[in-house]
């Protein structure tokens, strides 16, 4: 039984094949820069086909005379087929078949042409309320919306259903990445004073400290970095402190925002939340979150990844019975899954 | 001899190189010479792709021809992309997929000019001698090998590959994963032996 050196190793291939996009890709790319195992895997996959990508001398494949003979044969076939197609229905049918192949190929070109690059305005939409003392600003950096909070308290609600970009809050002593929906963050005297999450998850990265995933109902305060307080999040800032209420859209709310409406469950947000728990080593919570993801989004594109990561999270937690049960569940759901052979070794 | 070759190179440099869209435009108007230029430009990579992708070397030349003839037929619909190599690869992959069903019919067109055909040169031995990866590549199935070549060598996206092979994109992901796993295993076994 060989455990992978990093639970996110499988994402290297997902990134290479375009299965990770937007914020997920950006987050994983940042992870790769600090993870030796994933970095090594990136290099290994890149090197795998490197000899095939090198253009050899033509002579190494086929001799020049053969190429010339084949060229002559091709042009003769082309001219003959053109002439025949004008007088022979059978030959026309041959060309119809060729044309059908070519039409599909043309479709390929269109598909390639329309593949979107990073699209401006494709960020998650956020509503920000600030208290009267807050000093903050916001700007866009690529696919990332960045809010810089120097002082005061912000109440933020993010709707990830409107985009895949990232929302990061820069703090004097760290940064906070939103992977959830509703939270409050306070800064006093150049230090982060409080982060309270009402719904969803955020990841807090303080300088020189491991990242912390903060879930719904949890409150982080600096005196208790390793233990969350169970107090409810603070009330949102007073209406008279309403300030620049919209990020990612140009419209400003003329009056205090109404009570936030909850958005429908978003598979991406739920998956990120589970990943955040796994990232910070809360394997029990991660396993529970992945199980919840599978229950809520059994047909989501990341469902198989979630089933696999649930096995890994349970294995890391040391619960062998639960690991075997989760492995059996994975094999039952995905008998031809990506990680079949790895998971099979963990099943009863 | 050397001087003559040098002159020839100089002359070639002085002739502006036509772009792929220009060639496709002329080909769409039925210019046979344009097909010759397209062939000169891309026959090597297309032949290499087909030779690597197929386990049957007998068909390589005919598949190369079929690819260029299909390209000629659809030249009028070319969208102006600077390089038509990915497009040609997509056509070749289509032909590989369908050759068992339909290639026999298409061979009739080529058979009509077979009298001027010389003996086929099998490019595979030269290919096999080139690298460990290529030796490992022949050990995996066509179903895995073709998407692997399209993605890792030709740079097509998984969505493009799925369209060309007429399979769901999830199938492409699965086949790519299996191809990489099998290749790595074959390479490791090669190192051990």
Short mmCIF file of C-alpha atoms in Angstrom, two decimals:
data_model
loop_
_atom_site.label_atom_id
_atom_site.label_comp_id
_atom_site.label_asym_id
_atom_site.label_seq_id
_atom_site.Cartn_x
_atom_site.Cartn_y
_atom_site.Cartn_z
CA UNK A 1 0.00 0.00 0.00
CA UNK A 2 1.63 3.17 -1.17
CA UNK A 3 0.10 6.47 -0.21
CA UNK A 4 0.56 9.35 -2.65
CA UNK A 5 3.07 11.91 -1.46
CA UNK A 6 0.53 14.70 -1.89
CA UNK A 7 -3.24 14.30 -1.90
CA UNK A 8 -3.48 16.84 -4.69
CA UNK A 9 -1.14 14.96 -7.01
CA UNK A 10 -4.03 13.85 -9.19
CA UNK A 11 -4.78 17.48 -10.00
CA UNK A 12 -1.58 17.78 -12.01
CA UNK A 13 -3.14 15.67 -14.73
CA UNK A 14 -6.47 17.43 -14.33
CA UNK A 15 -4.72 20.77 -14.90
CA UNK A 16 -2.84 19.44 -17.91
CA UNK A 17 -6.04 18.18 -19.51
CA UNK A 18 -7.95 21.41 -18.94
CA UNK A 19 -10.18 20.03 -16.22
CA UNK A 20 -9.10 22.80 -13.88
CA UNK A 21 -10.09 26.28 -14.91
CA UNK A 22 -10.29 29.75 -13.43
CA UNK A 23 -9.76 29.98 -9.71
CA UNK A 24 -9.21 26.26 -9.31
CA UNK A 25 -6.35 26.34 -11.77
CA UNK A 26 -4.82 29.46 -10.25
CA UNK A 27 -5.03 28.00 -6.77
CA UNK A 28 -3.46 24.75 -7.84
CA UNK A 29 -0.70 26.49 -9.77
CA UNK A 30 0.17 28.32 -6.58
CA UNK A 31 0.14 25.03 -4.71
CA UNK A 32 2.52 23.48 -7.25
CA UNK A 33 5.11 26.17 -6.65
CA UNK A 34 5.37 25.09 -3.03
CA UNK A 35 4.85 21.34 -3.36
CA UNK A 36 7.81 19.21 -4.37
CA UNK A 37 5.70 16.15 -5.23
CA UNK A 38 3.30 18.02 -7.51
CA UNK A 39 6.11 20.03 -9.06
CA UNK A 40 7.94 16.78 -9.85
CA UNK A 41 4.77 15.32 -11.37
CA UNK A 42 4.34 18.38 -13.60
CA UNK A 43 7.86 17.91 -14.90
CA UNK A 44 7.41 14.17 -15.36
CA UNK A 45 4.25 14.56 -17.43
CA UNK A 46 5.81 17.31 -19.49
CA UNK A 47 8.86 15.15 -20.16
CA UNK A 48 6.86 12.06 -21.07
CA UNK A 49 6.12 13.12 -24.65
CA UNK A 50 9.08 15.46 -25.08
CA UNK A 51 10.95 13.14 -27.50
CA UNK A 52 7.79 12.89 -29.61
CA UNK A 53 7.43 16.65 -29.87
CA UNK A 54 10.92 17.10 -31.29
CA UNK A 55 10.73 17.50 -35.06
CA UNK A 56 13.06 14.95 -36.66
CA UNK A 57 14.75 15.38 -39.99
CA UNK A 58 12.31 14.28 -42.66
CA UNK A 59 14.81 11.78 -43.95
CA UNK A 60 14.65 9.96 -40.67
CA UNK A 61 11.11 8.91 -41.52
CA UNK A 62 10.79 8.51 -45.24
CA UNK A 63 13.14 9.07 -48.15
CA UNK A 64 12.80 12.07 -50.45
CA UNK A 65 12.08 10.02 -53.56
CA UNK A 66 9.22 8.31 -51.82
CA UNK A 67 7.76 11.67 -50.81
CA UNK A 68 7.95 12.90 -54.40
CA UNK A 69 6.30 9.77 -55.76
CA UNK A 70 3.52 10.05 -53.21
CA UNK A 71 3.09 13.73 -54.01
CA UNK A 72 2.60 12.92 -57.67
CA UNK A 73 0.09 10.22 -56.80
CA UNK A 74 -1.83 12.60 -54.54
CA UNK A 75 -2.09 15.35 -57.15
CA UNK A 76 -3.14 12.85 -59.81
CA UNK A 77 -5.85 11.49 -57.51
CA UNK A 78 -6.99 15.03 -56.77
CA UNK A 79 -7.32 15.99 -60.41
CA UNK A 80 -8.95 12.73 -61.39
CA UNK A 81 -11.44 12.91 -58.56
CA UNK A 82 -12.36 16.47 -59.50
CA UNK A 83 -13.01 15.45 -63.09
CA UNK A 84 -14.89 12.30 -62.10
CA UNK A 85 -17.08 14.13 -59.62
CA UNK A 86 -18.53 16.18 -62.47
CA UNK A 87 -19.77 13.12 -64.35
CA UNK A 88 -20.05 10.20 -61.95
CA UNK A 89 -22.66 9.97 -59.17
CA UNK A 90 -20.61 7.22 -57.49
CA UNK A 91 -17.53 9.39 -57.38
CA UNK A 92 -19.67 12.21 -56.04
CA UNK A 93 -20.68 9.95 -53.19
CA UNK A 94 -17.00 9.31 -52.48
CA UNK A 95 -16.49 13.03 -52.23
CA UNK A 96 -19.55 13.44 -50.05
CA UNK A 97 -17.93 11.04 -47.64
CA UNK A 98 -14.70 13.01 -47.77
CA UNK A 99 -16.69 16.19 -47.28
CA UNK A 100 -18.38 14.80 -44.18
CA UNK A 101 -14.98 14.15 -42.64
CA UNK A 102 -13.87 17.62 -43.63
CA UNK A 103 -17.00 19.19 -42.17
CA UNK A 104 -16.29 17.62 -38.81
CA UNK A 105 -12.75 18.89 -39.08
CA UNK A 106 -14.09 22.35 -39.84
CA UNK A 107 -16.16 22.03 -36.69
CA UNK A 108 -12.96 21.33 -34.84
CA UNK A 109 -11.51 24.57 -36.10
CA UNK A 110 -14.55 26.54 -35.02
CA UNK A 111 -14.40 24.91 -31.62
CA UNK A 112 -10.76 25.84 -31.33
CA UNK A 113 -11.42 29.37 -32.51
CA UNK A 114 -14.15 29.97 -29.99
CA UNK A 115 -12.38 28.57 -27.00
CA UNK A 116 -12.48 31.46 -24.55
CA UNK A 117 -9.32 32.92 -23.10
CA UNK A 118 -9.41 34.61 -19.72
CA UNK A 119 -12.58 36.62 -19.99
CA UNK A 120 -12.82 40.02 -18.33
CA UNK A 121 -15.77 40.37 -16.04
CA UNK A 122 -15.86 36.66 -15.25
CA UNK A 123 -15.30 37.07 -11.56
CA UNK A 124 -17.53 36.05 -8.70
CA UNK A 125 -19.90 38.88 -7.85
CA UNK A 126 -19.45 40.22 -4.38
CA UNK A 127 -21.43 42.62 -2.24
CA UNK A 128 -19.22 44.47 0.25
CA UNK A 129 -20.40 46.53 3.18
CA UNK A 130 -17.91 48.52 5.21
CA UNK A 131 -18.20 50.10 8.64
CA UNK A 132 -17.68 53.87 8.97
CA UNK A 133 -14.00 53.52 9.95
CA UNK A 134 -13.04 51.12 7.18
CA UNK A 135 -10.20 52.04 4.81
CA UNK A 136 -10.20 49.72 1.85
CA UNK A 137 -9.89 49.51 -1.91
CA UNK A 138 -10.42 46.99 -4.60
CA UNK A 139 -8.85 46.20 -7.94
CA UNK A 140 -8.73 43.49 -10.56
CA UNK A 141 -5.61 41.42 -11.28
CA UNK A 142 -6.16 38.95 -14.12
CA UNK A 143 -8.85 36.53 -13.03
CA UNK A 144 -8.57 37.73 -9.46
CA UNK A 145 -10.55 40.40 -7.68
CA UNK A 146 -8.40 41.81 -4.90
CA UNK A 147 -9.71 43.80 -1.94
CA UNK A 148 -7.11 45.54 0.21
CA UNK A 149 -8.31 46.12 3.77
CA UNK A 150 -6.14 48.48 5.82
CA UNK A 151 -8.48 49.17 8.73
CA UNK A 152 -12.00 48.50 9.90
CA UNK A 153 -14.53 45.80 9.19
CA UNK A 154 -15.94 44.46 5.94
CA UNK A 155 -18.96 42.24 5.54
CA UNK A 156 -18.74 40.36 2.25
CA UNK A 157 -21.17 38.17 0.40
CA UNK A 158 -19.91 36.41 -2.71
CA UNK A 159 -21.93 34.71 -5.39
CA UNK A 160 -19.67 32.20 -7.11
CA UNK A 161 -22.37 31.13 -9.51
CA UNK A 162 -21.62 34.19 -11.65
CA UNK A 163 -17.98 33.35 -12.34
CA UNK A 164 -14.97 31.20 -11.64
CA UNK A 165 -12.51 33.91 -10.70
CA UNK A 166 -11.02 34.39 -7.25
CA UNK A 167 -11.69 36.92 -4.58
CA UNK A 168 -8.77 37.64 -2.28
CA UNK A 169 -8.73 40.08 0.62
CA UNK A 170 -5.24 41.43 1.27
CA UNK A 171 -4.64 42.02 4.99
CA UNK A 172 -1.74 43.85 6.66
CA UNK A 173 -0.42 40.56 7.97
CA UNK A 174 -1.71 38.02 5.47
CA UNK A 175 -4.51 37.36 3.04
CA UNK A 176 -7.93 35.81 3.03
CA UNK A 177 -9.25 33.86 0.06
CA UNK A 178 -12.95 33.44 -0.30
CA UNK A 179 -14.20 30.00 -1.22
CA UNK A 180 -17.58 30.51 0.38
CA UNK A 181 -20.29 33.04 0.38
CA UNK A 182 -20.77 35.22 3.50
CA UNK A 183 -18.13 36.36 5.98
CA UNK A 184 -16.85 39.31 8.00
CA UNK A 185 -13.23 40.40 8.41
CA UNK A 186 -11.81 43.08 10.73
CA UNK A 187 -8.41 44.78 10.89
CA UNK A 188 -7.20 46.87 13.83
CA UNK A 189 -3.79 48.51 14.33
CA UNK A 190 -2.28 46.82 11.33
CA UNK A 191 -3.32 43.31 12.35
CA UNK A 192 -6.18 41.05 11.43
CA UNK A 193 -8.48 41.05 14.41
CA UNK A 194 -11.30 38.75 13.50
CA UNK A 195 -12.66 36.59 10.69
CA UNK A 196 -16.17 35.23 11.08
CA UNK A 197 -17.83 33.00 8.51
CA UNK A 198 -21.56 32.72 8.29
CA UNK A 199 -21.87 30.55 5.21
CA UNK A 200 -19.37 28.65 3.07
CA UNK A 201 -15.62 28.65 3.70
CA UNK A 202 -12.63 30.94 3.55
CA UNK A 203 -8.92 30.21 3.79
CA UNK A 204 -6.84 32.54 5.95
CA UNK A 205 -3.15 32.70 5.17
CA UNK A 206 -1.26 34.64 7.81
CA UNK A 207 2.39 35.40 7.24
CA UNK A 208 4.67 32.66 8.57
CA UNK A 209 1.76 30.49 9.63
CA UNK A 210 0.02 27.53 8.00
CA UNK A 211 -3.24 28.33 6.22
CA UNK A 212 -6.45 27.99 8.19
CA UNK A 213 -9.79 26.95 6.70
CA UNK A 214 -12.67 28.63 8.45
CA UNK A 215 -16.08 27.09 8.01
CA UNK A 216 -19.68 28.17 8.61
CA UNK A 217 -20.35 29.32 12.16
CA UNK A 218 -16.63 29.57 12.98
CA UNK A 219 -14.84 32.70 14.14
CA UNK A 220 -11.08 33.16 14.06
CA UNK A 221 -9.34 35.54 16.44
CA UNK A 222 -5.56 35.96 16.74
CA UNK A 223 -5.38 34.71 20.33
CA UNK A 224 -6.81 31.38 19.25
CA UNK A 225 -5.22 30.56 15.94
CA UNK A 226 -5.57 26.84 16.42
CA UNK A 227 -9.04 26.83 17.91
CA UNK A 228 -12.09 28.41 16.47
CA UNK A 229 -14.47 30.26 18.69
CA UNK A 230 -18.03 29.12 18.30
CA UNK A 231 -19.55 32.54 18.55
CA UNK A 232 -21.80 33.66 15.77
CA UNK A 233 -20.39 36.14 13.29
CA UNK A 234 -20.70 39.77 14.20
CA UNK A 235 -23.58 41.76 12.93
CA UNK A 236 -22.97 43.41 9.63
CA UNK A 237 -21.74 47.02 9.64
CA UNK A 238 -24.22 49.80 10.23
CA UNK A 239 -26.12 50.95 7.18
CA UNK A 240 -24.54 54.39 7.38
CA UNK A 241 -21.24 52.74 6.72
CA UNK A 242 -22.39 51.40 3.40
CA UNK A 243 -19.60 51.95 0.97
CA UNK A 244 -18.91 50.85 -2.58
CA UNK A 245 -21.31 48.00 -2.28
CA UNK A 246 -20.52 46.11 -5.42
CA UNK A 247 -17.38 44.39 -6.63
CA UNK A 248 -17.37 42.89 -10.07
CA UNK A 249 -20.30 45.00 -11.21
CA UNK A 250 -20.45 48.73 -11.75
CA UNK A 251 -23.78 49.38 -10.11
CA UNK A 252 -23.96 50.84 -6.61
CA UNK A 253 -26.77 50.14 -4.23
CA UNK A 254 -28.64 53.34 -3.33
CA UNK A 255 -29.70 52.07 0.06
CA UNK A 256 -28.54 49.52 2.58
CA UNK A 257 -28.45 46.09 1.03
CA UNK A 258 -31.25 43.77 1.97
CA UNK A 259 -30.59 40.67 3.97
CA UNK A 260 -28.45 38.39 1.82
CA UNK A 261 -30.27 35.74 -0.08
CA UNK A 262 -28.65 32.34 -0.12
CA UNK A 263 -27.50 31.04 -3.47
CA UNK A 264 -28.17 27.53 -4.71
CA UNK A 265 -25.51 24.94 -3.81
CA UNK A 266 -22.55 25.38 -6.11
CA UNK A 267 -20.49 22.21 -6.73
CA UNK A 268 -17.33 24.24 -7.20
CA UNK A 269 -17.71 26.03 -3.88
CA UNK A 270 -18.47 22.80 -2.04
CA UNK A 271 -15.50 21.11 -3.63
CA UNK A 272 -13.21 23.99 -2.72
CA UNK A 273 -14.44 23.87 0.85
CA UNK A 274 -13.60 20.19 1.10
CA UNK A 275 -10.22 20.79 -0.49
CA UNK A 276 -9.53 23.61 1.95
CA UNK A 277 -10.11 21.27 4.86
CA UNK A 278 -7.80 18.71 3.29
CA UNK A 279 -5.17 21.37 2.67
CA UNK A 280 -5.00 22.35 6.32
CA UNK A 281 -4.92 18.74 7.49
CA UNK A 282 -8.44 18.55 8.89
CA UNK A 283 -8.91 15.14 7.32
CA UNK A 284 -12.07 14.22 9.20
CA UNK A 285 -13.79 17.39 8.12
CA UNK A 286 -12.49 16.91 4.58
CA UNK A 287 -13.88 13.37 4.41
CA UNK A 288 -17.24 14.58 5.67
CA UNK A 289 -17.24 17.45 3.19
CA UNK A 290 -16.38 15.18 0.27
CA UNK A 291 -19.14 12.77 1.33
CA UNK A 292 -21.55 15.69 1.48
CA UNK A 293 -20.37 16.81 -1.96
CA UNK A 294 -21.07 13.36 -3.40
CA UNK A 295 -24.50 13.33 -1.84
CA UNK A 296 -25.39 16.80 -3.15
CA UNK A 297 -23.64 16.64 -6.54
CA UNK A 298 -23.38 12.98 -7.58
CA UNK A 299 -23.15 13.88 -11.27
CA UNK A 300 -20.81 16.87 -11.00
CA UNK A 301 -17.58 16.74 -13.05
CA UNK A 302 -15.55 16.62 -9.83
CA UNK A 303 -17.62 13.82 -8.27
CA UNK A 304 -15.06 11.15 -9.04
CA UNK A 305 -12.28 13.33 -7.67
CA UNK A 306 -14.35 13.86 -4.51
CA UNK A 307 -14.89 10.12 -4.09
CA UNK A 308 -11.16 9.51 -4.47
CA UNK A 309 -10.18 12.33 -2.11
CA UNK A 310 -12.63 11.08 0.49
CA UNK A 311 -10.69 7.82 0.52
CA UNK A 312 -7.41 9.70 0.85
CA UNK A 313 -8.73 11.94 3.64
CA UNK A 314 -9.94 8.95 5.62
CA UNK A 315 -6.67 7.14 5.06
CA UNK A 316 -4.76 10.16 6.35
CA UNK A 317 -7.05 10.31 9.38
CA UNK A 318 -6.02 6.77 10.29
CA UNK A 319 -9.50 5.28 10.19
CA UNK A 320 -8.84 2.08 8.28
CA UNK A 321 -12.40 0.73 8.46
CA UNK A 322 -13.85 3.95 7.06
CA UNK A 323 -11.10 4.03 4.44
CA UNK A 324 -12.01 0.55 3.23
CA UNK A 325 -15.68 1.45 3.16
CA UNK A 326 -14.99 4.63 1.18
CA UNK A 327 -12.71 2.70 -1.20
CA UNK A 328 -15.46 0.17 -1.84
CA UNK A 329 -17.88 3.02 -2.46
CA UNK A 330 -15.48 4.55 -5.00
CA UNK A 331 -15.04 1.25 -6.83
CA UNK A 332 -18.78 0.69 -6.86
CA UNK A 333 -19.45 4.17 -8.28
CA UNK A 334 -16.54 4.20 -10.72
CA UNK A 335 -15.59 0.66 -11.76
CA UNK A 336 -13.45 2.13 -14.55
CA UNK A 337 -12.37 5.22 -12.65
CA UNK A 338 -9.16 7.17 -13.00
CA UNK A 339 -7.81 5.94 -9.68
CA UNK A 340 -9.21 2.43 -9.77
CA UNK A 341 -5.89 0.67 -9.24
CA UNK A 342 -4.83 2.96 -6.39
CA UNK A 343 -8.15 2.71 -4.60
CA UNK A 344 -8.36 -1.04 -5.13
CA UNK A 345 -5.30 -1.45 -2.94
CA UNK A 346 -7.15 0.31 -0.11
CA UNK A 347 -10.37 -1.68 -0.39
CA UNK A 348 -11.10 -4.77 1.75
CA UNK B 1 27.41 20.93 -56.47
CA UNK B 2 27.62 22.78 -53.20
CA UNK B 3 27.46 26.14 -54.98
CA UNK B 4 24.35 25.08 -56.89
CA UNK B 5 22.64 23.99 -53.71
CA UNK B 6 23.48 27.35 -52.14
CA UNK B 7 21.97 29.21 -55.09
CA UNK B 8 18.87 27.16 -54.81
CA UNK B 9 18.49 28.04 -51.14
CA UNK B 10 18.96 31.72 -51.88
CA UNK B 11 16.33 31.58 -54.59
CA UNK B 12 13.93 29.92 -52.21
CA UNK B 13 14.49 32.63 -49.61
CA UNK B 14 13.65 35.34 -52.12
CA UNK B 15 10.22 33.86 -52.83
CA UNK B 16 7.71 35.04 -50.23
CA UNK B 17 6.26 32.07 -48.38
CA UNK B 18 2.51 31.85 -48.83
CA UNK B 19 0.50 31.67 -45.64
CA UNK B 20 -1.71 28.69 -44.89
CA UNK B 21 -4.91 30.72 -45.42
CA UNK B 22 -3.60 31.85 -48.82
CA UNK B 23 -2.87 28.29 -49.83
CA UNK B 24 -6.29 27.16 -48.62
CA UNK B 25 -7.92 29.96 -50.59
CA UNK B 26 -6.22 28.85 -53.80
CA UNK B 27 -7.01 25.23 -53.03
CA UNK B 28 -10.65 26.18 -52.58
CA UNK B 29 -10.54 27.52 -56.14
CA UNK B 30 -9.37 24.14 -57.38
CA UNK B 31 -5.64 24.91 -57.85
CA UNK B 32 -3.78 21.63 -57.88
CA UNK B 33 -0.51 23.43 -57.17
CA UNK B 34 -1.89 24.67 -53.88
CA UNK B 35 -2.48 21.08 -52.77
CA UNK B 36 1.14 20.36 -53.65
CA UNK B 37 2.30 23.26 -51.47
CA UNK B 38 0.12 22.11 -48.60
CA UNK B 39 1.50 18.61 -48.96
CA UNK B 40 5.10 19.85 -49.02
CA UNK B 41 4.47 21.83 -45.87
CA UNK B 42 2.66 19.26 -43.77
CA UNK B 43 3.14 15.79 -45.17
CA UNK B 44 5.93 15.03 -42.70
CA UNK B 45 4.04 15.80 -39.46
CA UNK B 46 0.83 14.23 -40.79
CA UNK B 47 2.68 11.11 -41.87
CA UNK B 48 4.43 10.98 -38.51
CA UNK B 49 1.15 11.31 -36.63
CA UNK B 50 -0.54 8.60 -38.67
CA UNK B 51 2.45 6.27 -38.51
CA UNK B 52 2.59 6.59 -34.75
CA UNK B 53 -1.15 6.36 -34.35
CA UNK B 54 -1.80 3.29 -36.41
CA UNK B 55 -0.58 -0.19 -35.71
CA UNK B 56 -0.94 -1.08 -39.37
CA UNK B 57 1.80 0.50 -41.48
CA UNK B 58 0.23 -0.67 -44.72
CA UNK B 59 -2.31 2.13 -44.67
CA UNK B 60 -0.02 5.03 -43.81
CA UNK B 61 0.46 6.41 -47.33
CA UNK B 62 -3.20 6.07 -48.21
CA UNK B 63 -4.28 7.70 -44.98
CA UNK B 64 -1.93 10.61 -45.63
CA UNK B 65 -3.43 11.02 -49.09
CA UNK B 66 -6.97 10.75 -47.78
CA UNK B 67 -6.22 13.45 -45.23
CA UNK B 68 -5.01 15.91 -47.86
CA UNK B 69 -7.84 15.11 -50.25
CA UNK B 70 -10.38 15.71 -47.48
CA UNK B 71 -8.64 18.99 -46.71
CA UNK B 72 -8.87 19.98 -50.38
CA UNK B 73 -12.57 19.25 -50.42
CA UNK B 74 -13.25 21.53 -47.46
CA UNK B 75 -10.72 24.24 -48.30
CA UNK B 76 -13.48 26.73 -49.08
CA UNK B 77 -14.66 26.54 -45.49
CA UNK B 78 -11.25 27.11 -43.93
CA UNK B 79 -11.56 29.85 -41.29
CA UNK B 80 -8.22 31.56 -41.80
CA UNK B 81 -6.31 30.15 -38.85
CA UNK B 82 -2.57 30.83 -39.35
CA UNK B 83 -1.64 27.14 -39.19
CA UNK B 84 -3.85 24.40 -40.51
CA UNK B 85 -1.79 21.62 -38.92
CA UNK B 86 -4.27 20.96 -36.05
CA UNK B 87 -7.07 20.88 -38.58
CA UNK B 88 -5.23 18.32 -40.69
CA UNK B 89 -4.53 16.25 -37.58
CA UNK B 90 -8.25 16.32 -36.78
CA UNK B 91 -9.03 15.03 -40.27
CA UNK B 92 -6.40 12.30 -39.96
CA UNK B 93 -7.85 11.21 -36.61
CA UNK B 94 -11.31 11.05 -38.15
CA UNK B 95 -9.99 8.87 -40.93
CA UNK B 96 -8.20 6.59 -38.49
CA UNK B 97 -11.40 6.19 -36.52
CA UNK B 98 -13.51 5.48 -39.55
CA UNK B 99 -11.13 3.54 -41.69
CA UNK B 100 -12.51 0.19 -40.64
CA UNK B 101 -15.98 1.32 -41.59
CA UNK B 102 -15.45 3.40 -44.67
CA UNK B 103 -11.87 3.54 -45.75
CA UNK B 104 -12.38 0.71 -48.23
CA UNK B 105 -14.73 2.86 -50.30
CA UNK B 106 -12.32 5.73 -50.37
CA UNK B 107 -9.48 3.51 -51.48
CA UNK B 108 -11.25 3.13 -54.80
CA UNK B 109 -10.40 6.74 -55.66
CA UNK B 110 -6.73 6.18 -54.94
CA UNK B 111 -6.73 2.79 -56.62
CA UNK B 112 -7.54 4.46 -59.92
CA UNK B 113 -4.07 6.02 -59.96
CA UNK B 114 -2.25 3.12 -58.32
CA UNK B 115 -0.39 2.36 -61.55
CA UNK B 116 2.01 5.20 -60.86
CA UNK B 117 2.48 4.19 -57.26
CA UNK B 118 5.85 2.86 -56.21
CA UNK B 119 6.61 0.50 -53.39
CA UNK B 120 5.50 1.85 -50.04
CA UNK B 121 8.22 2.69 -47.62
CA UNK B 122 7.37 1.64 -44.12
CA UNK B 123 8.34 4.52 -41.84
CA UNK B 124 7.76 2.61 -38.64
CA UNK B 125 11.16 0.94 -38.27
CA UNK B 126 12.82 4.34 -38.39
CA UNK B 127 10.31 5.64 -35.90
CA UNK B 128 10.79 2.74 -33.55
CA UNK B 129 14.49 3.27 -33.46
CA UNK B 130 14.17 6.86 -32.28
CA UNK B 131 13.32 6.82 -28.62
CA UNK B 132 12.24 4.73 -25.69
CA UNK B 133 8.94 6.61 -25.59
CA UNK B 134 8.15 5.63 -29.15
CA UNK B 135 8.96 2.03 -28.40
CA UNK B 136 6.68 2.20 -25.39
CA UNK B 137 4.01 3.91 -27.45
CA UNK B 138 3.51 0.90 -29.70
CA UNK B 139 2.70 -1.22 -26.66
CA UNK B 140 -0.49 0.66 -25.85
CA UNK B 141 -3.78 0.38 -27.69
CA UNK B 142 -4.89 2.66 -30.53
CA UNK B 143 -7.72 3.95 -28.34
CA UNK B 144 -5.20 5.35 -25.87
CA UNK B 145 -2.38 6.16 -28.28
CA UNK B 146 -4.36 8.42 -30.63
CA UNK B 147 -5.73 10.86 -28.03
CA UNK B 148 -2.34 10.89 -26.33
CA UNK B 149 -0.61 11.95 -29.56
CA UNK B 150 -3.30 14.50 -30.33
CA UNK B 151 -3.03 16.07 -26.88
CA UNK B 152 0.63 15.78 -26.00
CA UNK B 153 2.29 16.10 -29.39
CA UNK B 154 -0.17 18.08 -31.49
CA UNK B 155 -1.55 20.26 -28.69
CA UNK B 156 -5.25 19.72 -29.33
CA UNK B 157 -7.59 20.34 -26.41
CA UNK B 158 -9.59 17.50 -24.90
CA UNK B 159 -12.77 19.02 -26.33
CA UNK B 160 -11.27 19.04 -29.81
CA UNK B 161 -10.13 15.46 -29.45
CA UNK B 162 -13.55 14.42 -28.22
CA UNK B 163 -15.15 15.99 -31.28
CA UNK B 164 -12.70 14.37 -33.67
CA UNK B 165 -13.07 10.92 -32.12
CA UNK B 166 -16.80 11.31 -31.52
CA UNK B 167 -16.55 10.34 -27.85
CA UNK B 168 -17.49 12.19 -24.64
CA UNK B 169 -14.76 14.42 -23.26
CA UNK B 170 -14.72 12.27 -20.12
CA UNK B 171 -13.68 9.36 -22.26
CA UNK B 172 -10.78 11.41 -23.60
CA UNK B 173 -9.66 12.21 -20.04
CA UNK B 174 -9.85 8.56 -19.07
CA UNK B 175 -7.92 7.43 -22.13
CA UNK B 176 -5.24 10.07 -21.63
CA UNK B 177 -4.81 9.03 -18.03
CA UNK B 178 -4.58 5.37 -19.03
CA UNK B 179 -2.13 6.17 -21.83
CA UNK B 180 0.19 8.06 -19.50
CA UNK B 181 -0.01 5.33 -16.88
CA UNK B 182 0.74 2.61 -19.43
CA UNK B 183 3.57 4.60 -20.98
CA UNK B 184 5.19 5.26 -17.62
CA UNK B 185 4.87 1.62 -16.70
CA UNK B 186 6.38 0.52 -20.02
CA UNK B 187 9.25 2.97 -19.63
CA UNK B 188 9.93 1.80 -16.07
CA UNK B 189 9.93 -1.82 -17.18
CA UNK B 190 12.32 -0.87 -19.98
CA UNK B 191 14.69 0.67 -17.47
CA UNK B 192 14.54 -2.37 -15.22
CA UNK B 193 15.26 -4.87 -17.98
#
